[in-house]
PDB file of C-alpha atoms in Angstrom:
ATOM      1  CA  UNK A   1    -261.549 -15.751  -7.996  1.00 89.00           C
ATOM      2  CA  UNK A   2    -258.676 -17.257  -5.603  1.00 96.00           C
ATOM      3  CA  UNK A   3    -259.234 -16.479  -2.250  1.00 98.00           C
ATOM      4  CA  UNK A   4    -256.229 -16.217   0.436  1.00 97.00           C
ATOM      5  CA  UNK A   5    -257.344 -16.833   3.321  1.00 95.00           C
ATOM      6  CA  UNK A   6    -254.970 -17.757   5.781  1.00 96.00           C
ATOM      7  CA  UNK A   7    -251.029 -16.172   6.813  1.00 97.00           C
ATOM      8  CA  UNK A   8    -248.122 -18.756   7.388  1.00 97.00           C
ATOM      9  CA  UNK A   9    -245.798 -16.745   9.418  1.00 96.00           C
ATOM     10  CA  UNK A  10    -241.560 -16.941   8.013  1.00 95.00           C
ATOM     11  CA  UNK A  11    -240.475 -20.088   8.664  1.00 95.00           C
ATOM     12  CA  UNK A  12    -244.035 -22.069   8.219  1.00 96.00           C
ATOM     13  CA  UNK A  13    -243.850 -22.604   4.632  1.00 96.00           C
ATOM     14  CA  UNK A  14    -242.287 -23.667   1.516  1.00 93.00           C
ATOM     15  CA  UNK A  15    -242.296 -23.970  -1.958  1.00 93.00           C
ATOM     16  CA  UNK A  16    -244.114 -20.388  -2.906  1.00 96.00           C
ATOM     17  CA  UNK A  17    -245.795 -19.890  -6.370  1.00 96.00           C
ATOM     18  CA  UNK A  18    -245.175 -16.531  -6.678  1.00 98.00           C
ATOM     19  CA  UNK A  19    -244.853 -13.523  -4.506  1.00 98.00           C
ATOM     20  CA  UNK A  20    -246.331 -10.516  -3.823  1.00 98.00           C
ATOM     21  CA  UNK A  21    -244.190  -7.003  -2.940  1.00 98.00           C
ATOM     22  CA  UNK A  22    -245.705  -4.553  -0.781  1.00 96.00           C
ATOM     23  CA  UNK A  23    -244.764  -1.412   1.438  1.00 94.00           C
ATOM     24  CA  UNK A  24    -245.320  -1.852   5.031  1.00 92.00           C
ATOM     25  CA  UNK A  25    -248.737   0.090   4.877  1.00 91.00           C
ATOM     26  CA  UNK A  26    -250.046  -2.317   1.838  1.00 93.00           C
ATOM     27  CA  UNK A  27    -249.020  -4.920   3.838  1.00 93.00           C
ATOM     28  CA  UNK A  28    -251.941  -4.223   7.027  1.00 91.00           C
ATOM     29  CA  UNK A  29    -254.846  -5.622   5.776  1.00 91.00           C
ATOM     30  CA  UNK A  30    -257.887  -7.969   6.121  1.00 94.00           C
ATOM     31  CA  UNK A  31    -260.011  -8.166   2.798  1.00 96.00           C
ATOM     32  CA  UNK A  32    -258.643  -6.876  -0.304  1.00 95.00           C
ATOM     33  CA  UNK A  33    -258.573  -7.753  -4.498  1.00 96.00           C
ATOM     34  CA  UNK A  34    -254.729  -7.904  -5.092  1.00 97.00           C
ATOM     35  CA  UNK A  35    -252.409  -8.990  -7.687  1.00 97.00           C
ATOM     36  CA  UNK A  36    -249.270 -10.785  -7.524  1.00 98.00           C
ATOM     37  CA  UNK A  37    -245.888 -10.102  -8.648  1.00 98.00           C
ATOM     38  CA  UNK A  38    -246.342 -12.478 -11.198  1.00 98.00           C
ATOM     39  CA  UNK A  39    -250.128 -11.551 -11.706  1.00 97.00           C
ATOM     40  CA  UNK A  40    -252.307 -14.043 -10.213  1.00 96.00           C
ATOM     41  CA  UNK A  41    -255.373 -11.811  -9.231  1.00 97.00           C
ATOM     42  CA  UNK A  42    -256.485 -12.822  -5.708  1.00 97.00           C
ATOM     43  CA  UNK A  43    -259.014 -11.724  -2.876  1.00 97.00           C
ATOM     44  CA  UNK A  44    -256.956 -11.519   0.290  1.00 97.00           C
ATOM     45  CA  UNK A  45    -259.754 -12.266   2.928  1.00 97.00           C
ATOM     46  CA  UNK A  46    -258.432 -13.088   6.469  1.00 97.00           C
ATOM     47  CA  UNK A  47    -260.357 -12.976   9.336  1.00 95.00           C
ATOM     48  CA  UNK A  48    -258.832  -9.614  11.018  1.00 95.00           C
ATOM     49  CA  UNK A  49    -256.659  -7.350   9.887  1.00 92.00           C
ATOM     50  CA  UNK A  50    -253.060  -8.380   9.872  1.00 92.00           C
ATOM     51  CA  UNK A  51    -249.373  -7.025   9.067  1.00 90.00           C
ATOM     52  CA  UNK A  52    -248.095  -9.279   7.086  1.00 94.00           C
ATOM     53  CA  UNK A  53    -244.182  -8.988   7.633  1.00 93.00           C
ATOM     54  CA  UNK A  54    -241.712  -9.636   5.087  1.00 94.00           C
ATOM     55  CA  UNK A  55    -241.051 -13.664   4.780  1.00 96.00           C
ATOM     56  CA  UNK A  56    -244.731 -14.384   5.619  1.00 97.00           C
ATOM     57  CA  UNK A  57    -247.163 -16.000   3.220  1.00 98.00           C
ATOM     58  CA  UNK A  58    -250.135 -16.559   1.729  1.00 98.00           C
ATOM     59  CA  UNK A  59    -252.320 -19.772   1.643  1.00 97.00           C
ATOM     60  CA  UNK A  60    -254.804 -19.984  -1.203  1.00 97.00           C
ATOM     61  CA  UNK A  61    -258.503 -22.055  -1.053  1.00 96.00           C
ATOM     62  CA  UNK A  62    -256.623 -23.724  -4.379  1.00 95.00           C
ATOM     63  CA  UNK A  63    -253.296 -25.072  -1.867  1.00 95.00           C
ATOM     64  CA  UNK A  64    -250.764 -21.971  -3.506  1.00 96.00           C
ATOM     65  CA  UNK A  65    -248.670 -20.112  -1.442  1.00 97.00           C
ATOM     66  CA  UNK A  66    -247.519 -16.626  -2.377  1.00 98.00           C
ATOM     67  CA  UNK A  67    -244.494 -15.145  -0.334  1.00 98.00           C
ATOM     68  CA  UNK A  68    -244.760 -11.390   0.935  1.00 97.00           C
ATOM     69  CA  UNK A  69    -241.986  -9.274   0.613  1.00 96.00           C
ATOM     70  CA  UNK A  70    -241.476  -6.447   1.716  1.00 95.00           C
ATOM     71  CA  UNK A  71    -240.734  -3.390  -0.783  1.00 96.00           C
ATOM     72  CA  UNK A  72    -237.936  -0.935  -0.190  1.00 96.00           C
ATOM     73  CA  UNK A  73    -239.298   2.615   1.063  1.00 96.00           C
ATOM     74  CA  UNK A  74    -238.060   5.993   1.911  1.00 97.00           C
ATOM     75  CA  UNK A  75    -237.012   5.971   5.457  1.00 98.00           C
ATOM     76  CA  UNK A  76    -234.530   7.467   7.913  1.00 98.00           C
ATOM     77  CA  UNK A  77    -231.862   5.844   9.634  1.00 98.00           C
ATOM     78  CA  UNK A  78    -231.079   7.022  12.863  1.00 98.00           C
ATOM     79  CA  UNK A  79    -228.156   6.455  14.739  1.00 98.00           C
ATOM     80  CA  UNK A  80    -226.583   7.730  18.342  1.00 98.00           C
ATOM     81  CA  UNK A  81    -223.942   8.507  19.935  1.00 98.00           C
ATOM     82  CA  UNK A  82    -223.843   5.241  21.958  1.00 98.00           C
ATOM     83  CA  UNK A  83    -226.373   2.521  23.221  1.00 97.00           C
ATOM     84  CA  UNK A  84    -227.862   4.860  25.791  1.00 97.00           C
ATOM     85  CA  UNK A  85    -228.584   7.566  22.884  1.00 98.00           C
ATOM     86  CA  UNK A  86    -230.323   5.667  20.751  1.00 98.00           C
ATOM     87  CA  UNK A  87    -232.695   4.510  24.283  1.00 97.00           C
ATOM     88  CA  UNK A  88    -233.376   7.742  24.628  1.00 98.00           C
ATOM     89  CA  UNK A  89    -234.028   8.540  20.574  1.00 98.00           C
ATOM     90  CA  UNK A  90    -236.248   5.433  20.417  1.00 97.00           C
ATOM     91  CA  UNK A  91    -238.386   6.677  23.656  1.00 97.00           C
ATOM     92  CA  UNK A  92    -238.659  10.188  21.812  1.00 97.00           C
ATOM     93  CA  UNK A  93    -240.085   8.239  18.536  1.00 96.00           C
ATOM     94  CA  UNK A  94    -242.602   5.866  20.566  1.00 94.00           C
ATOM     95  CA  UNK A  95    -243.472   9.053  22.848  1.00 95.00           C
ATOM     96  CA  UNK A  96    -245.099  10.410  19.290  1.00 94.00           C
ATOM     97  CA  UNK A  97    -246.729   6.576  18.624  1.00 92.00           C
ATOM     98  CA  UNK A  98    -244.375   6.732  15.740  1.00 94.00           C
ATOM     99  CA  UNK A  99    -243.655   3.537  13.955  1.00 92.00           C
ATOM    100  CA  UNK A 100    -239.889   2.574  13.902  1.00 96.00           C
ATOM    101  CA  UNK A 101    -238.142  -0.612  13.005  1.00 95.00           C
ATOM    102  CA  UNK A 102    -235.356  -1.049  15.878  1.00 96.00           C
ATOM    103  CA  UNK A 103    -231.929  -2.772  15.487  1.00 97.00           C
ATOM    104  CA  UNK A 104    -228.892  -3.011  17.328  1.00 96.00           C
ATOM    105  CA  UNK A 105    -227.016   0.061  16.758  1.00 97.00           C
ATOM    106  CA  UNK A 106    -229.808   2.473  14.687  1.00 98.00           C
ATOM    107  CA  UNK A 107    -233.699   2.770  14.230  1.00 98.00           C
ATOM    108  CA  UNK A 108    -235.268   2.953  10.518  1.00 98.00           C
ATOM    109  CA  UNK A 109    -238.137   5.231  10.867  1.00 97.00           C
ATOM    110  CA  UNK A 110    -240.618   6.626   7.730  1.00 96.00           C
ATOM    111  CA  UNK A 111    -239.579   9.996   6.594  1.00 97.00           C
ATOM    112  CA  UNK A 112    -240.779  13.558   8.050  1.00 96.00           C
ATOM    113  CA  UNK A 113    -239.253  16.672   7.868  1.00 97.00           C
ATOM    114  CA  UNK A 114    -240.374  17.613  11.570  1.00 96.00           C
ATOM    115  CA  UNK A 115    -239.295  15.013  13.150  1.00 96.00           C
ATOM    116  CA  UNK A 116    -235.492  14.744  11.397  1.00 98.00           C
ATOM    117  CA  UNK A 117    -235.136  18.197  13.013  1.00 98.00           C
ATOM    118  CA  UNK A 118    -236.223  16.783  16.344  1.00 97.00           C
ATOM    119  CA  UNK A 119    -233.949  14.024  16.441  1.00 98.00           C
ATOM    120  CA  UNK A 120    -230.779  16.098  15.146  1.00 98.00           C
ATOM    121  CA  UNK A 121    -231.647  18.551  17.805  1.00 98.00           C
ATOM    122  CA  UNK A 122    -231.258  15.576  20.325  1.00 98.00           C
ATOM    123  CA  UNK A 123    -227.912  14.766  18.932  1.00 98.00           C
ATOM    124  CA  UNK A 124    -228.791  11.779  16.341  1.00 98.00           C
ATOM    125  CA  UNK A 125    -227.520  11.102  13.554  1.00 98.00           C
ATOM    126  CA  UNK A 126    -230.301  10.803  10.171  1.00 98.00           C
ATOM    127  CA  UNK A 127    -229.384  10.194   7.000  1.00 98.00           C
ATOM    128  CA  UNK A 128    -232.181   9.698   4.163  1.00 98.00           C
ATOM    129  CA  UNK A 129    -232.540   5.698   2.743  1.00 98.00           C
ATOM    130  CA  UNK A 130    -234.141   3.357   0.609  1.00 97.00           C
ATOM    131  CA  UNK A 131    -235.272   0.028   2.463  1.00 96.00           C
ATOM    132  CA  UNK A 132    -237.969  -2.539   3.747  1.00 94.00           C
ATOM    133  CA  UNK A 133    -239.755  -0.983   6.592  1.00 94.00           C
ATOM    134  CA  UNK A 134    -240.698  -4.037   9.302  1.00 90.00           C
ATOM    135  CA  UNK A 135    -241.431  -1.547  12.335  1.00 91.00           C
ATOM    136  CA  UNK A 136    -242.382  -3.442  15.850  1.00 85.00           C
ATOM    137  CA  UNK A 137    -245.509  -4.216  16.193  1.00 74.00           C
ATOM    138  CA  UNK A 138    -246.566  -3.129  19.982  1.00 64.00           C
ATOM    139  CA  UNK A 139    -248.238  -5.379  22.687  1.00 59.00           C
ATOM    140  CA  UNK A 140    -251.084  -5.534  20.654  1.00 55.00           C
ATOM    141  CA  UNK A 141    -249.332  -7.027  17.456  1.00 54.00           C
ATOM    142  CA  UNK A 142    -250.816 -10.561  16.458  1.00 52.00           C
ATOM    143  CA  UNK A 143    -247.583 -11.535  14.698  1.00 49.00           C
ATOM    144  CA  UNK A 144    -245.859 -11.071  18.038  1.00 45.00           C
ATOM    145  CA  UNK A 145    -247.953 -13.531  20.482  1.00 40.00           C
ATOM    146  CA  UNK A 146    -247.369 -15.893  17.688  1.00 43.00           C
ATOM    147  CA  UNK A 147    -243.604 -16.319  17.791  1.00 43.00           C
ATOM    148  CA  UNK A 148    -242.725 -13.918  15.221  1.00 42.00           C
ATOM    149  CA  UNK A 149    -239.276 -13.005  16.131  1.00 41.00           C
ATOM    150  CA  UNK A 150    -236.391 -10.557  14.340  1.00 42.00           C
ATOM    151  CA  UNK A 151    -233.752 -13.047  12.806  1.00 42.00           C
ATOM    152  CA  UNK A 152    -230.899 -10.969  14.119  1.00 41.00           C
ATOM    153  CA  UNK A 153    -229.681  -9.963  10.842  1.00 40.00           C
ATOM    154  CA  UNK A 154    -228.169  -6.610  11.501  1.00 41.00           C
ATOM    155  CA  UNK A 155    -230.364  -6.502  14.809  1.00 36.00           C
TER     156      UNK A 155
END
């Protein structure tokens, strides 16, 4: 069986073989039989477990890289009033050790009933969508001491 056992963060790699699409809890792993998009069966077996982010890769023992990307999900998008609300929205969210994906002007978070009310009772602005979730990773994230860094788009 192909073994991958190595991540090339975005922007370390070219020329993938194939790819493989994965929601952002697929995506945290260290040893695991998988099967690409295109459905080369593989054992992903890294060292530690890792979030691959969307853009990352793959290297295979044979030289193949496979590109991860990241597969659309049912989040909420929350928005405030102003730069100052949405502060104080994202400290309410990381006061609950919730994951959320922050940009600019809104914060994608995963979807719970509870916590929609919370936020609308704060003021924000939620409304139900369908994307890639690529929530920060925390001081402890590996990703992050390694240069990963948002490429701005829409952050």
């Amino acid at each position: 069986m192909i073994v991958g056992n190595e991540v090339k963060r975005r922007g370390q790699w070219t020329n993938a073989a194939d790819t493989i699409t994965l929601d952002e809890t697929q995506r945290h792993r260290r040893r695991m039989a998988m099967v690409t998009d295109g459905g080369i069966a593989f054992l992903l077996d890294l060292s530690e477990a890792t979030l691959l982010r969307d853009g990352d890769a793959i290297l295979f023992d044979d030289g193949q890289i496979i590109e991860v990307k990241a597969k659309p999900e049912p989040l909420y998008e929350v928005r405030g009033r102003d730069t100052a609300h949405l502060v104080a929205l994202a400290w309410q969210i990381g006061n609950r050790h919730l994951s959320a994906q922050v940009f600019a002007d809104r914060l994608l978070i995963r979807r719970d009933k509870v916590l929609r009310e919370m936020l609308e009772g704060l003021g924000a602005s939620v409304s139900e969508v369908e994307a890639a979730f690529d929530p920060e990773g925390g001081a402890y994230d590996e990703s992050a001491r390694h240069g990963h860094h948002h490429d701005g788009a829409g952050r």
